[in-house]
Coordinates of C-alpha atoms and ligand atoms in Angstrom, one line a residue:
Chain A
M7 CA 42.2 28.6 38.7
P8 CA 45.2 26.5 37.6
E9 CA 44.4 23.6 35.2
A10 CA 45.7 20.8 37.4
L11 CA 43.4 21.9 40.2
M12 CA 40.4 22.1 37.9
K13 CA 41.1 18.6 36.7
L14 CA 41.3 17.4 40.2
L15 CA 38.2 19.1 41.3
D16 CA 36.3 17.9 38.3
A17 CA 37.0 14.3 39.1
K18 CA 33.8 13.9 41.1
D19 CA 34.5 10.2 41.7
H20 CA 37.9 11.0 43.0
P21 CA 38.1 8.8 46.1
L22 CA 40.2 11.3 48.0
L23 CA 37.6 14.1 48.1
S24 CA 35.4 12.1 50.3
V25 CA 38.1 11.6 52.9
E26 CA 37.4 13.6 56.0
I27 CA 40.3 14.8 58.1
G28 CA 39.7 17.0 61.2
E29 CA 41.8 20.1 60.9
V30 CA 41.8 20.3 57.1
N31 CA 38.1 19.8 57.1
R32 CA 37.6 22.5 59.6
M33 CA 39.4 24.9 57.2
R34 CA 37.2 23.7 54.4
R35 CA 34.0 24.2 56.4
H36 CA 34.9 27.8 57.4
A37 CA 36.6 28.7 54.1
L38 CA 35.7 32.1 52.7
D39 CA 34.6 32.0 49.0
F40 CA 38.0 33.1 47.8
E41 CA 39.8 30.6 50.1
K42 CA 37.9 27.6 48.7
P43 CA 40.4 26.5 46.1
I44 CA 43.1 26.6 48.8
A45 CA 41.0 24.5 51.2
E46 CA 40.3 22.0 48.5
V47 CA 43.9 21.5 47.6
E48 CA 44.8 21.3 51.3
A49 CA 42.1 18.6 51.7
N50 CA 43.6 16.6 48.8
I51 CA 47.1 16.8 50.1
A52 CA 45.9 15.6 53.5
S53 CA 44.1 12.7 51.9
L54 CA 47.1 11.7 49.9
K55 CA 49.3 11.8 53.0
Q56 CA 46.8 9.6 54.8
I57 CA 46.8 7.1 52.0
T58 CA 50.6 7.1 51.9
E59 CA 51.0 6.7 55.6
G60 CA 47.9 4.6 56.3
I61 CA 47.8 2.0 53.6
G62 CA 51.3 2.4 52.4
E63 CA 50.4 3.4 48.8
D64 CA 53.1 5.8 47.8
R65 CA 51.6 9.1 46.6
T66 CA 54.5 11.4 47.4
E67 CA 54.9 12.5 43.8
E68 CA 51.3 13.7 43.7
I69 CA 51.7 15.3 47.1
R70 CA 54.8 17.2 46.0
E71 CA 52.9 18.5 42.9
L72 CA 49.9 19.5 44.9
E73 CA 52.1 21.3 47.4
L74 CA 53.6 23.4 44.6
L75 CA 50.1 24.0 43.3
L76 CA 49.0 25.1 46.7
E77 CA 51.8 27.5 47.1
H78 CA 51.1 28.9 43.7
I79 CA 47.4 29.5 44.1
T80 CA 47.7 30.8 47.6
R81 CA 50.2 33.3 46.5
E82 CA 48.1 34.3 43.6
I83 CA 44.9 34.6 45.6
F84 CA 46.6 36.5 48.5
S85 CA 48.4 38.9 46.2
N86 CA 45.1 40.2 44.9
L87 CA 42.9 40.6 48.1
S88 CA 40.4 43.4 47.8
A89 CA 39.5 45.6 50.8
W90 CA 36.4 43.6 51.2
D91 CA 38.4 40.3 51.2
K92 CA 40.5 41.7 54.0
V93 CA 37.4 42.6 56.0
Q94 CA 36.4 38.9 55.6
M95 CA 39.9 37.8 56.7
A96 CA 39.8 40.1 59.7
R97 CA 36.5 38.5 60.8
H98 CA 37.5 35.0 59.9
E99 CA 35.9 32.5 62.2
L100 CA 39.2 30.6 62.6
R101 CA 41.4 33.7 63.1
P102 CA 43.5 33.6 66.2
Y103 CA 41.9 35.7 69.0
T104 CA 43.5 37.4 72.0
M105 CA 43.5 34.4 74.3
D106 CA 45.2 32.4 71.5
Y107 CA 48.1 34.9 71.5
V108 CA 48.1 34.9 75.3
R109 CA 48.5 31.1 75.3
L110 CA 51.2 31.1 72.5
I111 CA 53.2 34.1 73.5
F112 CA 53.1 34.5 77.2
D113 CA 53.6 32.4 80.3
D114 CA 52.1 32.5 83.8
F115 CA 48.9 34.4 82.7
V116 CA 46.7 35.3 85.6
E117 CA 43.4 36.6 84.4
I118 CA 41.9 39.5 86.4
H119 CA 38.1 40.0 86.1
E120 CA 37.1 43.1 87.9
D121 CA 36.4 46.7 87.0
R122 CA 35.4 47.7 90.6
H123 CA 32.3 49.5 89.2
F124 CA 29.7 47.2 87.8
G125 CA 30.9 43.7 86.9
D126 CA 33.0 41.5 84.7
D127 CA 33.0 41.9 80.9
P128 CA 33.9 38.7 79.0
A129 CA 34.4 40.7 75.8
M130 CA 37.5 42.3 77.4
V131 CA 40.1 40.1 79.0
G132 CA 43.2 41.0 80.8
G133 CA 45.8 40.0 83.4
M134 CA 49.4 39.6 84.4
A135 CA 51.8 37.5 82.4
T136 CA 55.4 37.1 81.6
L137 CA 57.1 37.4 78.2
D138 CA 60.3 35.4 78.2
G139 CA 60.6 36.1 81.8
E140 CA 59.7 39.8 81.6
R141 CA 56.6 40.8 83.6
V142 CA 53.9 42.5 81.5
M143 CA 50.3 43.4 81.6
V144 CA 48.1 42.1 78.8
I145 CA 44.6 43.3 77.9
G146 CA 42.5 42.6 74.8
H147 CA 39.1 42.2 73.2
Q148 CA 38.0 38.6 73.2
K149 CA 35.6 37.0 70.6
G150 CA 34.0 33.6 70.9
R151 CA 34.8 30.6 68.7
D152 CA 31.3 28.9 68.7
A153 CA 27.8 30.2 68.9
K154 CA 27.6 29.8 72.7
E155 CA 31.0 31.5 73.4
R156 CA 30.2 34.2 70.8
A157 CA 27.1 35.2 72.8
Y158 CA 29.1 35.0 76.0
R159 CA 31.8 37.2 74.6
N160 CA 29.2 39.5 73.1
F161 CA 31.0 39.1 69.7
G162 CA 33.9 41.0 71.1
S163 CA 31.9 44.2 71.7
A164 CA 33.0 45.5 75.1
K165 CA 30.8 47.4 77.5
P166 CA 31.8 50.3 79.8
E167 CA 32.8 47.8 82.4
G168 CA 35.2 46.2 80.0
Y169 CA 36.9 49.5 79.2
R170 CA 37.0 50.4 82.9
K171 CA 38.6 47.0 83.6
A172 CA 41.2 47.7 80.9
L173 CA 42.0 51.1 82.5
R174 CA 42.3 49.6 85.9
L175 CA 44.7 47.0 84.7
A176 CA 46.6 49.7 82.7
Q177 CA 47.0 51.8 85.8
M178 CA 48.0 48.8 87.8
A179 CA 50.7 48.1 85.2
E180 CA 51.9 51.7 85.7
K181 CA 51.9 51.3 89.5
F182 CA 54.3 48.3 89.2
R183 CA 56.1 49.7 86.2
R184 CA 55.4 46.9 83.8
P185 CA 54.8 47.4 80.1
L186 CA 51.2 47.2 78.8
L187 CA 50.2 45.2 75.8
C188 CA 46.8 45.6 74.2
F189 CA 45.2 43.2 71.6
V190 CA 42.6 44.9 69.5
D191 CA 39.9 42.8 68.0
T192 CA 36.4 44.2 68.1
P193 CA 33.7 45.0 65.5
A194 CA 32.6 48.0 67.6
A195 CA 32.0 48.9 71.2
D196 CA 28.7 47.6 72.6
C197 CA 25.8 49.9 71.6
T198 CA 23.0 48.5 73.7
V199 CA 20.8 50.5 76.0
E200 CA 22.7 49.2 79.0
A201 CA 26.0 50.3 77.6
E202 CA 24.6 53.7 77.0
E203 CA 23.2 53.9 80.5
R204 CA 26.5 53.0 82.1
G205 CA 28.4 55.5 79.9
I206 CA 30.1 53.7 77.0
S207 CA 31.2 57.0 75.5
E208 CA 32.7 58.2 78.7
S209 CA 34.6 55.0 79.3
I210 CA 36.2 55.1 75.9
A211 CA 37.1 58.8 76.1
R212 CA 38.5 58.3 79.6
N213 CA 40.7 55.5 78.4
M214 CA 42.2 57.5 75.6
R215 CA 42.9 60.4 78.0
D216 CA 44.3 58.3 80.8
F217 CA 46.3 55.9 78.6
A218 CA 47.9 59.1 77.3
L219 CA 49.4 59.8 80.7
L220 CA 50.7 56.3 81.5
K221 CA 54.4 56.5 82.4
I222 CA 55.2 53.0 81.1
P223 CA 55.8 51.5 77.6
T224 CA 52.6 50.7 75.9
M225 CA 51.9 48.9 72.7
S226 CA 48.7 47.7 70.9
I227 CA 48.4 45.2 68.1
V228 CA 45.4 45.1 65.9
I229 CA 44.9 41.4 65.3
G230 CA 41.5 41.3 63.6
E231 CA 38.9 44.0 63.6
G232 CA 40.0 47.5 64.7
G233 CA 36.4 48.7 65.0
S234 CA 36.2 52.4 65.5
G235 CA 35.8 53.8 69.1
G236 CA 35.8 50.3 70.4
A237 CA 39.4 49.9 69.1
V238 CA 40.9 53.3 70.1
G239 CA 39.5 52.7 73.6
I240 CA 42.5 50.5 74.2
A241 CA 44.9 51.6 71.5
T242 CA 46.2 55.0 72.5
T243 CA 49.6 53.5 73.0
N244 CA 53.3 54.3 72.2
R245 CA 53.4 51.8 69.4
V246 CA 50.6 50.4 67.3
A247 CA 51.2 47.3 65.1
M248 CA 48.7 45.6 62.9
L249 CA 48.5 42.2 61.3
E250 CA 48.6 42.2 57.6
H251 CA 45.0 41.1 57.0
S252 CA 43.4 43.1 59.8
I253 CA 41.3 46.2 59.3
Y254 CA 41.1 49.5 61.2
S255 CA 38.0 51.5 60.4
I256 CA 35.9 54.4 61.5
I257 CA 32.7 52.4 60.7
P258 CA 31.9 48.9 59.5
P259 CA 31.6 48.9 55.7
E260 CA 28.0 47.7 56.0
G261 CA 27.1 50.7 58.1
C262 CA 28.9 53.1 55.8
A263 CA 27.0 51.6 52.8
A264 CA 23.8 51.9 54.6
I265 CA 24.4 55.6 55.3
L266 CA 25.8 56.5 51.9
W267 CA 23.6 54.5 49.7
R268 CA 20.9 53.1 52.0
D269 CA 22.1 49.7 50.8
P270 CA 24.3 47.5 53.1
D271 CA 24.9 45.2 50.1
R272 CA 27.3 47.7 48.7
A273 CA 29.6 47.1 51.6
P274 CA 32.5 46.0 49.4
E275 CA 32.4 49.3 47.6
A276 CA 32.4 51.1 51.0
A277 CA 35.3 49.0 52.2
E278 CA 37.3 50.2 49.3
A279 CA 36.4 53.8 49.8
L280 CA 37.2 53.7 53.6
K281 CA 40.8 52.7 53.1
L282 CA 40.6 50.4 56.1
T283 CA 43.5 48.0 55.3
A284 CA 46.8 47.7 57.2
E285 CA 48.6 49.0 54.2
H286 CA 46.6 52.3 54.3
A287 CA 46.9 52.5 58.1
L288 CA 50.7 52.4 57.7
R289 CA 50.7 54.9 55.0
F290 CA 48.6 57.3 57.1
G291 CA 50.9 56.9 60.0
V292 CA 48.1 55.3 62.1
V293 CA 50.2 52.2 62.7
D294 CA 53.9 51.9 63.1
E295 CA 54.3 48.4 61.6
V296 CA 52.4 45.8 59.6
I297 CA 53.2 42.3 60.8
E298 CA 53.2 40.0 57.8
E299 CA 50.9 36.9 58.1
P300 CA 52.0 33.4 57.2
M301 CA 51.0 32.4 53.6
G302 CA 47.2 32.0 53.5
G303 CA 46.6 34.1 56.6
A304 CA 47.0 33.9 60.4
H305 CA 44.4 31.1 60.8
R306 CA 46.5 28.7 58.7
N307 CA 49.4 28.9 61.1
Y308 CA 48.8 30.0 64.7
D309 CA 52.3 29.2 65.8
E310 CA 54.1 31.2 63.1
T311 CA 51.7 34.1 63.5
A312 CA 52.3 34.2 67.2
R313 CA 56.0 34.0 66.7
R314 CA 55.9 37.0 64.5
V315 CA 53.7 39.0 66.8
K316 CA 56.0 38.2 69.7
A317 CA 59.0 39.3 67.7
S318 CA 57.3 42.6 67.0
I319 CA 56.4 43.1 70.6
Q320 CA 59.9 42.4 71.8
R321 CA 61.4 44.7 69.3
H322 CA 59.1 47.6 70.1
L323 CA 59.5 47.1 73.9
S324 CA 63.2 47.0 73.7
E325 CA 63.2 50.3 71.7
L326 CA 61.0 51.9 74.4
K327 CA 62.9 50.4 77.3
G328 CA 65.5 53.2 77.6
L329 CA 62.9 56.0 77.8
S330 CA 61.9 57.7 81.0
G331 CA 58.2 57.9 82.1
G332 CA 58.1 61.5 80.9
D333 CA 59.7 60.7 77.6
L334 CA 57.2 57.9 77.0
V335 CA 54.3 60.3 77.7
Q336 CA 55.9 62.9 75.4
S337 CA 56.6 60.6 72.5
R338 CA 53.1 59.1 72.7
Y339 CA 51.7 62.6 72.6
E340 CA 53.7 63.5 69.5
R341 CA 52.7 60.2 67.9
F342 CA 49.0 60.9 68.1
R343 CA 49.3 64.7 67.8
R344 CA 50.5 64.5 64.2
L345 CA 47.7 62.3 62.9
G346 CA 45.4 63.8 60.3
E347 CA 45.7 65.4 56.9
W348 CA 44.9 69.0 55.9
Y349 CA 46.4 71.9 54.2
E350 CA 46.7 75.6 55.0
E351 CA 44.9 77.9 52.6
G352 CA 47.5 80.0 50.7
R353 CA 50.2 77.4 51.1
A354 CA 51.1 75.1 48.3
S355 CA 51.7 71.8 50.1
I356 CA 49.8 69.5 52.3
A357 CA 50.9 70.2 55.8
V358 CA 50.9 66.8 57.4
A359 CA 50.4 63.1 56.8
G360 CA 51.2 60.7 59.5
G361 CA 54.9 61.2 59.6
Chain B
M3 CA 22.2 90.6 77.6
P4 CA 21.1 93.2 75.1
P5 CA 17.3 93.0 74.3
G6 CA 17.0 91.5 70.8
G7 CA 19.8 91.8 68.4
W8 CA 21.6 88.8 69.7
F9 CA 22.4 87.3 66.4
S10 CA 22.3 90.5 64.4
R11 CA 25.9 90.0 63.1
H12 CA 25.3 86.7 61.5
K13 CA 21.7 86.8 60.4
P14 CA 22.3 85.4 56.9
E15 CA 23.6 82.2 58.4
S16 CA 20.4 81.5 60.3
D17 CA 18.8 78.1 60.0
L18 CA 15.3 79.5 60.1
P19 CA 13.5 80.5 56.9
E20 CA 13.6 84.1 56.0
G21 CA 10.5 86.1 56.8
L22 CA 8.6 87.5 59.7
W23 CA 7.4 84.3 61.2
S24 CA 8.5 80.7 61.2
K25 CA 7.4 77.3 62.4
C26 CA 8.9 75.7 65.5
E27 CA 10.8 72.6 64.5
R28 CA 9.3 70.6 67.3
C29 CA 5.8 71.8 68.1
E30 CA 5.2 73.2 64.7
R31 CA 3.4 76.2 66.1
I32 CA 3.9 79.6 64.5
V33 CA 6.5 81.8 66.1
F34 CA 7.5 85.4 65.2
V35 CA 11.2 85.2 64.1
R36 CA 11.9 88.3 66.2
D37 CA 10.4 86.7 69.3
L38 CA 12.4 83.5 68.7
E39 CA 15.6 85.4 68.3
R40 CA 15.0 87.5 71.4
N41 CA 14.4 84.2 73.2
L42 CA 17.8 82.9 72.0
K43 CA 16.1 80.6 69.5
V44 CA 14.2 78.8 72.2
C45 CA 10.6 78.2 71.3
P46 CA 8.3 80.2 73.6
H47 CA 5.6 77.6 73.3
C48 CA 7.4 74.3 73.9
D49 CA 10.9 75.3 75.1
Y50 CA 12.6 73.6 72.1
H51 CA 16.2 74.8 71.9
H52 CA 16.7 75.3 68.1
R53 CA 20.3 74.6 67.0
L54 CA 22.6 77.6 67.1
T55 CA 25.4 78.2 64.6
A56 CA 28.9 78.4 66.0
W57 CA 29.0 82.1 65.6
E58 CA 25.6 82.6 67.2
R59 CA 27.0 80.6 70.2
I60 CA 30.1 82.7 70.4
E61 CA 28.1 85.9 70.3
M62 CA 25.8 84.5 73.0
L63 CA 28.6 83.4 75.4
T64 CA 31.4 85.8 74.9
E65 CA 31.8 89.5 75.7
P66 CA 31.2 91.7 72.7
G67 CA 34.3 92.1 70.5
S68 CA 36.4 89.8 72.7
F69 CA 36.6 86.8 70.4
S70 CA 39.4 86.3 68.0
E71 CA 39.4 83.3 65.7
W72 CA 42.3 80.9 65.3
D73 CA 43.4 78.7 62.4
A74 CA 40.8 79.8 59.9
D75 CA 43.2 78.9 57.1
L76 CA 43.0 75.1 57.6
R77 CA 41.3 73.2 54.9
S78 CA 40.4 69.6 54.4
S79 CA 42.5 67.8 51.8
D80 CA 40.2 64.8 51.1
P81 CA 42.9 62.3 52.2
L82 CA 41.0 59.2 51.2
G83 CA 39.8 60.5 47.8
F84 CA 36.4 59.7 49.0
P85 CA 33.6 59.8 46.4
E86 CA 31.9 63.2 46.3
Y87 CA 33.6 64.5 49.5
P88 CA 35.1 67.6 48.0
E89 CA 31.8 68.6 46.4
K90 CA 30.0 68.1 49.7
L91 CA 32.5 70.2 51.5
E92 CA 32.3 73.0 48.9
K93 CA 28.5 72.9 49.1
D94 CA 28.5 73.4 52.9
R95 CA 31.2 76.1 52.6
Q96 CA 28.8 78.0 50.3
K97 CA 25.8 77.3 52.4
T98 CA 27.3 78.3 55.8
G99 CA 30.2 80.7 55.1
L100 CA 32.3 78.4 57.3
T101 CA 35.5 76.8 56.1
D102 CA 34.9 73.6 58.1
A103 CA 32.7 72.2 60.8
A104 CA 34.6 73.7 63.7
V105 CA 35.4 77.3 64.8
S106 CA 38.1 77.9 67.4
G107 CA 39.5 81.0 69.1
C108 CA 39.9 82.9 72.2
G109 CA 37.2 85.0 73.9
S110 CA 36.2 86.4 77.2
I111 CA 33.4 85.0 79.3
G112 CA 32.9 87.5 82.1
A113 CA 36.3 88.3 83.4
H114 CA 37.9 85.1 82.1
R115 CA 39.8 84.5 78.9
V116 CA 38.8 81.2 77.6
S117 CA 40.2 79.0 74.8
M118 CA 37.2 77.8 72.8
G119 CA 36.3 75.3 70.1
L120 CA 32.8 74.8 68.7
T121 CA 31.4 72.5 66.1
D122 CA 28.6 73.7 63.8
F123 CA 25.9 71.2 62.9
R124 CA 25.2 72.9 59.6
F125 CA 28.6 72.0 58.1
R126 CA 28.7 68.2 57.3
A127 CA 26.5 67.7 60.4
G128 CA 29.3 68.9 62.5
A129 CA 31.3 65.7 61.9
M130 CA 34.9 65.6 63.1
N131 CA 37.4 65.4 60.3
S132 CA 41.1 66.2 60.4
V133 CA 40.5 70.0 60.3
V134 CA 38.1 69.8 63.2
G135 CA 40.4 67.7 65.2
E136 CA 43.4 69.9 64.4
R137 CA 41.5 73.1 65.3
L138 CA 40.3 71.7 68.6
T139 CA 43.8 70.3 69.4
R140 CA 45.5 73.6 68.7
A141 CA 43.0 75.4 70.8
V142 CA 43.8 73.0 73.7
E143 CA 47.5 73.4 73.1
R144 CA 47.3 77.2 73.2
A145 CA 45.4 76.8 76.4
V146 CA 48.2 74.7 77.8
D147 CA 50.8 77.3 76.7
E148 CA 48.9 80.2 78.2
R149 CA 47.4 78.3 81.1
L150 CA 43.8 79.0 80.0
P151 CA 40.6 77.2 80.7
V152 CA 39.0 75.4 77.7
L153 CA 35.4 75.4 76.6
L154 CA 34.4 73.0 73.8
V155 CA 30.9 73.1 72.4
S156 CA 29.7 70.0 70.6
G157 CA 27.0 69.8 68.0
T158 CA 27.7 66.8 65.9
G159 CA 25.3 64.3 64.3
G160 CA 27.6 61.6 63.1
G161 CA 30.6 61.9 65.4
A162 CA 33.8 61.4 63.5
S163 CA 33.5 61.9 59.8
M164 CA 33.2 58.8 57.7
Y165 CA 34.7 60.7 54.7
E166 CA 38.2 60.8 56.2
G167 CA 38.0 57.3 57.5
I168 CA 40.7 56.2 59.8
L169 CA 42.1 59.7 60.0
S170 CA 38.9 61.0 61.4
L171 CA 38.9 58.1 63.9
M172 CA 42.4 59.2 65.0
Q173 CA 41.1 62.7 65.9
M174 CA 39.5 61.0 68.9
P175 CA 42.8 60.0 70.6
K176 CA 44.5 63.1 69.2
T177 CA 42.1 65.5 70.9
S178 CA 42.1 63.3 74.0
V179 CA 45.9 63.3 74.4
A180 CA 45.8 67.1 74.1
L181 CA 43.1 67.3 76.8
A182 CA 45.2 64.8 78.9
R183 CA 48.0 67.2 79.0
H184 CA 45.7 70.1 79.8
H185 CA 44.1 68.0 82.6
D186 CA 47.5 67.0 83.9
L187 CA 48.4 70.7 84.5
G188 CA 45.3 71.2 86.6
L189 CA 43.5 73.4 84.2
L190 CA 39.8 73.6 83.7
F191 CA 37.9 72.1 80.8
I192 CA 34.2 72.6 80.4
S193 CA 32.4 70.5 77.8
L194 CA 29.0 71.9 76.6
L195 CA 26.9 69.4 74.8
T196 CA 24.3 70.7 72.4
D197 CA 21.9 69.1 70.0
P198 CA 23.1 66.6 68.8
T199 CA 26.2 65.1 70.4
M200 CA 26.9 61.6 69.1
A201 CA 29.3 58.8 68.5
G202 CA 33.0 59.6 68.1
V203 CA 32.6 63.1 69.4
Y204 CA 30.7 62.1 72.5
A205 CA 33.1 59.2 72.9
S206 CA 36.2 61.5 72.9
W207 CA 36.6 65.2 73.9
A208 CA 32.9 65.9 74.6
S209 CA 33.0 63.3 77.5
L210 CA 36.3 64.6 79.0
G211 CA 35.1 67.8 80.8
D212 CA 35.9 68.4 84.4
L213 CA 32.4 69.7 84.0
T214 CA 29.9 68.6 81.4
L215 CA 26.9 70.8 80.8
A216 CA 24.1 70.1 78.3
E217 CA 21.2 72.0 76.8
P218 CA 17.7 70.8 77.5
G219 CA 16.4 68.2 75.1
A220 CA 19.7 67.8 73.3
T221 CA 20.2 64.4 71.7
I222 CA 23.3 62.9 73.3
G223 CA 24.4 59.3 72.8
F224 CA 26.9 56.8 71.4
T225 CA 25.2 55.1 68.5
G226 CA 22.2 56.1 66.4
S227 CA 20.0 53.1 65.4
R228 CA 20.7 53.7 61.7
V229 CA 24.3 52.7 62.1
S230 CA 24.1 49.4 63.9
K231 CA 21.9 46.3 63.9
Q232 CA 22.6 45.8 67.6
A233 CA 21.2 49.3 68.3
Q234 CA 18.2 48.7 66.1
A235 CA 17.4 45.5 68.0
H236 CA 17.2 47.5 71.2
V237 CA 14.8 50.1 70.1
G238 CA 11.9 48.6 72.0
R239 CA 13.7 48.6 75.3
R240 CA 14.6 52.2 75.4
P241 CA 13.4 54.6 78.1
A242 CA 11.2 57.4 76.7
N243 CA 13.9 60.0 77.1
Y244 CA 16.7 57.7 75.8
Q245 CA 19.8 59.5 74.6
T246 CA 18.6 63.0 75.7
A247 CA 20.4 65.5 77.9
E248 CA 18.0 64.6 80.7
F249 CA 18.6 60.9 80.3
Q250 CA 22.4 61.5 80.4
Q251 CA 22.0 63.6 83.6
D252 CA 19.9 60.9 85.2
R253 CA 22.6 58.3 84.5
G254 CA 25.3 60.6 85.9
M255 CA 27.0 61.3 82.5
V256 CA 26.0 65.0 82.4
D257 CA 26.7 67.2 85.4
R258 CA 23.9 69.7 84.7
V259 CA 21.3 70.4 82.1
V260 CA 21.3 74.2 81.8
P261 CA 18.6 76.2 79.9
R262 CA 20.1 78.4 77.2
K263 CA 19.1 81.6 79.0
D264 CA 21.2 80.6 82.0
L265 CA 24.2 79.3 80.2
K266 CA 26.4 82.3 80.3
A267 CA 25.8 83.1 83.9
T268 CA 26.4 79.5 84.8
L269 CA 29.7 79.4 82.9
E270 CA 30.8 82.6 84.6
K271 CA 30.1 81.1 88.1
L272 CA 32.0 77.9 87.3
L273 CA 34.9 79.9 85.8
D274 CA 34.9 82.1 88.9
W275 CA 34.9 79.2 91.2
T276 CA 37.8 77.4 89.5
A277 CA 40.0 80.4 88.6
Ligands
LIG408 ZN1 7.9 74.8 69.9

């Protein structure tokens, strides 16, 4: 940690540390261990600003210094994130969720609740919207912000009715020839008895198959956790983008560690081995683009994150716009067809890797 | 069905201990190996369907000499550099004589040429990695080219293989987009679920059959309780036959539970009807 910060933090009687300021304090309360130095400096800057503006005591010089310090330590911390740090970022309690993007990117959102089979699933949201005037269909996993909403949203783990609602909306988008956008953010699909009874496996499999046949442009964006089957159930799309500090994984690292070593505490090791970061997903051809997050992560600047996600969506949709329905199905087929890595015995080179 | 000699060709690969008699894995009663093999490895006492190897299954379902294997030259490349994965693959290659967890090829069932893919539980618990996904996808693509029906036989403990991470996960959409194309052409896909069929395999190709058959007593489900806390919390609320073939038929997920002795005849009827 930089010296100036250490000095600041050591000054226990520093009057500014006790000042409470809403937003900054929220950041502090929810800060991950490795984020704590950042949250502390942010808190100090906010305090100094309040003093400057509130009681007219000019502290702008200190503010400027701290802002430089903030930039420096943020850059330093974020240039060295481990896979496990990224898992924490992807699950961050303040991270923007699907409905935040809906609010910040789209207009005229009309939420649709039905799956026509069983009931509504609050862990999967969707509806009609416009994107700078263009009519689109939006679906996505939805997590909850506080304890009550988290339970209501089932922690973003969708049930069969959620996947069936997603498919119904996807096919409605096709009927009216509107592009489909899918926001992926789930730890895993629901694995309770009731989900099993209503066919969670079939609902995910069906979505992959029927999303493959949609004659409209489709795109998914992994905004947080791309959790295994729960993620691919709405991500078999023409384009797949991923936020920089999101993860895309076959299994939660805790589960992997439990199976490999019978020790969930070795999750950080498992996270490393699973190569679940956006960088790896891009290298393997699993995603087409990694959307860079604002300094310090998506949760430090919702507006800027949403602006970047929106720009990515618009670029991909404009690239897909000229393609016929048949071409969209064909290029989607080829996109998924080439995924995987193997070699042919007797040949020297590895045959494939993403593209 | 020839009396006895069903699995003569591949005897060394058998799961059962060598010798004249063996213990049933479920009821633990003593069974003569010869009786067990004559009975298609179904326990004469308790009807337990012992797991078959991919080659035993092929021998049981296809006409003698009709099966030709595809893509036997594909090998896993350990794309993640996952700790101990190459050693584990090598061990299972030695143990089973297989090159990976799936065998694919074309064979005749009755009068019908069928494109087939089978996973073998003995090899890495039948987990779907890139090679498995690629073999199954190519089998479906050949069926598309030649307008053939597809039969896929699952027997997979862990679903998609953890050891190839995100690339294993991508075999779910990959096999599914291939089956979408096959489906879109109006061709028949029969999925046969055998013990066990779980997770990423059950949640992709294994659930996409026009017809889904299952062997009696097979474990079939989405998540085992070892993987997830949520699943563990639900252990007490499970029905007695939870995640079995019978449970899945009850809930409308499996079209028909078919005893092993009737499988070939059932498949022939279904192929006849749809041809
Ligand atoms: Zn028995």
